[in-house]
XYZ file of N, CA and C in Angstrom:
357
model
N -1.646 3.470 -4.930
C -1.599 2.288 -4.130
C -2.805 1.460 -4.185
N -2.739 0.311 -4.556
C -3.822 -0.566 -4.723
C -4.328 -1.261 -3.517
N -5.597 -1.302 -3.215
C -6.106 -2.024 -2.058
C -5.812 -3.472 -1.962
N -5.514 -3.998 -0.874
C -5.051 -5.380 -0.830
C -6.292 -6.196 -0.314
N -6.126 -7.515 -0.743
C -7.287 -8.456 -0.193
C -6.972 -8.752 1.313
N -7.891 -9.368 1.927
C -7.646 -9.650 3.438
C -6.428 -10.527 3.637
N -6.278 -11.475 2.702
C -5.123 -12.486 2.840
C -3.847 -11.789 2.586
N -3.728 -10.863 1.570
C -2.674 -10.111 1.265
C -2.278 -9.140 2.321
N -3.278 -8.532 3.115
C -3.098 -7.691 4.272
C -2.418 -8.529 5.317
N -2.936 -9.743 5.515
C -2.349 -10.642 6.542
C -0.862 -10.911 6.331
N -0.596 -11.216 4.984
C 0.871 -11.459 4.734
C 1.734 -10.173 4.876
N 1.208 -9.068 4.404
C 1.897 -7.846 4.577
C 2.151 -7.566 6.005
N 1.228 -7.776 6.883
C 1.361 -7.526 8.409
C 2.732 -8.416 8.867
N 2.720 -9.687 8.389
C 3.882 -10.537 8.703
C 5.155 -9.941 8.245
N 5.201 -9.482 6.926
C 6.388 -8.894 6.414
C 6.853 -7.730 7.054
N 5.844 -6.890 7.416
C 6.177 -5.682 8.135
C 6.803 -6.029 9.484
N 6.294 -7.027 10.119
C 6.834 -7.482 11.451
C 8.250 -8.087 11.217
N 8.530 -8.955 10.242
C 9.725 -9.625 10.057
C 10.798 -8.758 9.339
N 10.255 -7.859 8.505
C 11.155 -6.845 7.797
C 11.662 -7.578 6.562
N 12.104 -8.793 6.626
C 12.516 -9.527 5.512
C 12.387 -11.117 5.789
N 11.898 -11.847 4.755
C 11.616 -13.197 5.121
C 11.476 -14.072 3.821
N 11.816 -15.330 3.975
C 11.614 -16.212 3.044
C 10.131 -16.868 3.161
N 9.600 -17.449 2.056
C 8.183 -17.886 2.088
C 7.949 -18.834 3.309
N 8.892 -19.748 3.604
C 8.783 -20.651 4.766
C 8.673 -19.826 6.059
N 9.329 -18.794 6.217
C 9.377 -17.978 7.444
C 7.990 -17.248 7.490
N 7.429 -16.736 6.464
C 6.183 -16.139 6.387
C 5.107 -17.263 6.812
N 5.236 -18.428 6.342
C 4.272 -19.565 6.603
C 4.223 -19.836 8.075
N 5.481 -19.814 8.715
C 5.436 -20.154 10.104
C 4.819 -19.077 11.035
N 4.660 -17.895 10.454
C 4.002 -16.810 11.287
C 2.449 -16.832 11.131
N 1.990 -17.537 10.193
C 0.583 -17.475 9.938
C -0.122 -18.340 11.093
N -1.072 -17.751 11.781
C -1.657 -18.299 12.911
C -2.816 -19.237 12.626
N -3.704 -18.796 11.795
C -4.872 -19.692 11.436
C -4.590 -20.641 10.276
N -5.600 -20.902 9.482
C -5.423 -21.807 8.371
C -4.241 -21.506 7.502
N -3.292 -22.365 7.549
C -1.988 -22.112 6.648
C -2.460 -22.489 5.245
N -2.205 -21.621 4.365
C -2.333 -21.949 2.889
C -1.258 -22.961 2.430
N -1.425 -23.566 1.317
C -0.381 -24.464 0.826
C 0.783 -23.534 0.435
N 2.009 -24.024 0.514
C 3.172 -23.345 0.285
C 3.025 -22.531 -1.109
N 2.596 -23.283 -2.161
C 2.545 -22.632 -3.480
C 1.589 -21.503 -3.482
N 0.446 -21.603 -2.762
C -0.548 -20.567 -2.642
C 0.029 -19.319 -2.004
N 0.727 -19.550 -0.980
C 1.434 -18.473 -0.226
C 2.360 -17.742 -1.100
N 3.248 -18.627 -1.842
C 4.199 -18.022 -2.802
C 3.463 -17.116 -3.809
N 2.384 -17.648 -4.303
C 1.601 -16.864 -5.366
C 1.206 -15.519 -4.763
N 0.602 -15.544 -3.471
C 0.194 -14.265 -2.871
C 1.280 -13.229 -2.730
N 2.504 -13.872 -2.360
C 3.590 -12.936 -2.122
C 4.006 -12.333 -3.531
N 4.062 -13.230 -4.653
C 4.444 -12.772 -5.909
C 3.317 -11.642 -6.475
N 2.050 -11.849 -5.959
C 1.060 -10.797 -6.325
C 1.371 -9.530 -5.614
N 1.798 -9.555 -4.318
C 2.241 -8.311 -3.654
C 3.348 -7.725 -4.323
N 4.289 -8.554 -4.960
C 5.330 -7.899 -5.632
C 4.835 -7.211 -6.954
N 3.981 -7.876 -7.545
C 3.331 -7.237 -8.816
C 2.673 -5.929 -8.438
N 2.026 -5.870 -7.264
C 1.329 -4.705 -6.929
C 2.201 -3.569 -6.393
N 3.504 -3.855 -6.295
C 4.383 -2.956 -5.816
C 4.603 -2.837 -4.359
N 4.152 -3.810 -3.510
C 4.233 -3.783 -2.134
C 5.501 -4.369 -1.562
N 6.010 -5.387 -2.275
C 7.249 -6.121 -1.860
C 8.268 -6.213 -2.902
N 9.459 -6.405 -2.637
C 10.574 -6.833 -3.511
C 11.313 -7.901 -2.930
N 12.320 -8.388 -3.520
C 13.140 -9.538 -2.961
C 14.605 -9.530 -3.385
N 15.257 -10.236 -2.608
C 16.695 -10.477 -2.963
C 16.726 -11.933 -3.293
N 17.417 -12.214 -4.387
C 17.460 -13.623 -4.815
C 18.727 -14.321 -4.344
N 18.515 -15.460 -3.852
C 19.589 -16.423 -3.358
C 19.442 -17.649 -4.109
N 20.074 -17.732 -5.421
C 19.860 -18.852 -6.200
C 18.428 -18.918 -6.738
N 17.668 -19.999 -6.446
C 16.282 -20.057 -6.790
C 15.340 -19.662 -5.717
N 15.966 -19.170 -4.593
C 15.092 -18.828 -3.444
C 15.064 -17.303 -3.272
N 13.897 -16.744 -2.932
C 13.860 -15.380 -2.730
C 13.520 -14.920 -1.378
N 14.157 -13.846 -0.872
C 13.881 -13.382 0.363
C 13.093 -12.008 0.209
N 11.884 -12.035 0.581
C 11.001 -10.865 0.349
C 11.130 -9.803 1.490
N 10.836 -8.497 1.134
C 10.930 -7.473 2.114
C 9.896 -6.468 1.603
N 9.169 -5.746 2.548
C 8.235 -4.766 2.160
C 8.931 -3.461 1.563
N 8.300 -2.967 0.541
C 8.789 -1.595 0.036
C 7.761 -0.516 0.212
N 6.621 -0.918 0.727
C 5.605 0.170 1.118
C 5.574 -0.047 2.718
N 5.705 1.164 3.393
C 5.700 1.292 4.706
C 4.278 1.099 5.269
N 4.220 0.440 6.430
C 2.844 0.124 7.044
C 2.201 1.481 7.309
N 2.852 2.582 7.715
C 2.296 3.868 8.069
C 1.665 4.405 6.819
N 2.278 4.296 5.601
C 1.811 4.861 4.316
C 0.515 4.057 4.046
N 0.528 2.714 4.134
C -0.673 1.950 3.779
C -1.800 2.250 4.737
N -1.595 2.371 6.013
C -2.579 2.659 6.986
C -3.156 3.997 6.721
N -2.340 5.007 6.466
C -2.901 6.425 6.183
C -3.826 6.381 4.972
N -3.408 5.769 3.909
C -4.170 5.722 2.627
C -5.553 5.120 2.925
N -5.568 3.943 3.568
C -6.805 3.272 3.533
C -7.613 3.643 4.830
N -7.054 4.256 5.805
C -7.847 4.811 6.888
C -8.514 6.011 6.347
N -7.869 6.843 5.596
C -8.530 8.078 5.038
C -9.700 7.587 4.089
N -9.466 6.499 3.244
C -10.477 6.025 2.443
C -11.673 5.488 3.209
N -11.492 4.848 4.292
C -12.523 4.303 5.222
C -13.281 5.455 5.765
N -12.648 6.447 6.240
C -13.314 7.592 6.846
C -14.190 8.349 5.850
N -13.659 8.436 4.675
C -14.383 9.149 3.646
C -15.661 8.318 3.286
N -15.418 6.978 3.108
C -16.547 6.091 2.607
C -17.617 5.839 3.759
N -17.228 5.669 4.981
C -18.143 5.177 5.978
C -18.578 6.284 7.041
N -17.776 7.317 7.029
C -18.047 8.415 7.961
C -18.173 9.740 7.354
N -18.548 9.866 6.146
C -18.657 11.153 5.377
C -17.616 12.114 5.641
N -16.381 11.587 5.594
C -15.207 12.404 5.799
C -15.049 13.096 7.152
N -15.776 12.581 8.051
C -15.782 13.216 9.393
C -15.141 12.293 10.394
N -14.108 12.810 10.997
C -13.377 12.117 12.138
C -14.289 12.143 13.293
N -15.121 13.207 13.473
C -16.043 13.275 14.573
C -17.045 12.160 14.502
N -17.507 11.925 13.245
C -18.467 10.772 13.134
C -17.814 9.347 13.469
N -16.591 9.255 13.004
C -15.857 8.086 13.218
C -15.640 7.897 14.798
N -15.209 8.865 15.491
C -15.059 8.720 16.970
C -16.383 8.477 17.638
N -17.440 9.113 17.245
C -18.765 8.969 17.862
C -19.192 7.564 17.505
N -18.974 7.038 16.444
C -19.320 5.617 16.077
C -18.643 4.619 17.080
N -17.312 4.917 17.362
C -16.680 3.978 18.234
C -17.163 4.251 19.743
N -17.426 5.500 20.021
C -18.064 5.652 21.392
C -19.323 4.990 21.613
N -20.269 5.102 20.642
C -21.524 4.500 20.717
C -21.454 2.880 20.680
N -20.374 2.394 20.071
C -20.273 0.925 19.995
C -19.422 0.526 21.207
N -19.181 1.457 22.150
C -18.381 1.092 23.388
C -17.119 0.476 23.056
N -16.408 0.996 21.971
C -15.061 0.523 21.590
C -13.985 1.472 22.118
N -14.508 2.636 22.558
C -13.617 3.565 23.201
C -14.095 4.196 24.529
N -13.345 4.273 25.573
C -13.872 4.827 26.746
C -13.734 6.308 26.880
N -14.427 6.912 27.892
C -14.330 8.302 28.127
C -12.860 8.622 28.516
N -12.220 7.822 29.316
C -10.964 8.081 29.602
C -9.998 8.229 28.371
N -10.241 7.236 27.482
C -9.471 7.279 26.261
C -9.695 8.496 25.435
N -10.960 8.906 25.405
C -11.296 10.177 24.709
C -10.756 11.354 25.359
N -10.634 11.453 26.767
C -9.923 12.396 27.415
C -8.443 12.494 27.037
N -7.823 11.265 26.928
C -6.405 11.182 26.700
C -6.197 11.686 25.233
N -7.032 11.357 24.319
C -6.958 11.850 22.907
C -7.040 13.368 22.862
N -8.046 13.864 23.659
C -8.275 15.378 23.637
C -6.988 15.954 24.281
N -6.396 15.451 25.272
C -5.121 15.990 25.841
C -4.121 16.010 24.793
N -3.910 14.831 24.010
C -2.942 14.845 23.022
C -3.075 15.956 21.878
N -4.388 16.155 21.528
C -4.626 17.272 20.583
C -4.292 18.598 21.146
N -4.740 18.862 22.481
C -4.440 20.117 23.150
C -2.902 20.400 23.152
N -2.138 19.416 23.404
C -0.676 19.580 23.575
C -0.015 19.957 22.259
N -0.598 19.532 21.171
C -0.052 19.768 19.834
C -0.273 21.221 19.471
N -1.194 21.916 20.141
C -1.449 23.265 19.680
C -0.588 24.295 20.238
């Protein structure tokens, strides 16, 4: 599975949300700077070439849909980030977020409870 650019990830987030969409529908979901229609179409075709999306043809128009699940993408690249930035340590990752005050003690207790219930 190839890493996506930030813009490709943004488009995939939209396709995962919509499940299937024409380019104009994807365009309407973009919140910030909207690319030119042809640029967006090229990004989606690149996603197709990378194996992330496929399409159904309706004449000259294509309706795109994701063929890679968001969960599979998230798992692959979260694992890569943890290996790269946290020395393959989930403890180091959680500690980082705690030090940055991105996770509260209550949230940590909730996570601990979830872990204990799985045992």
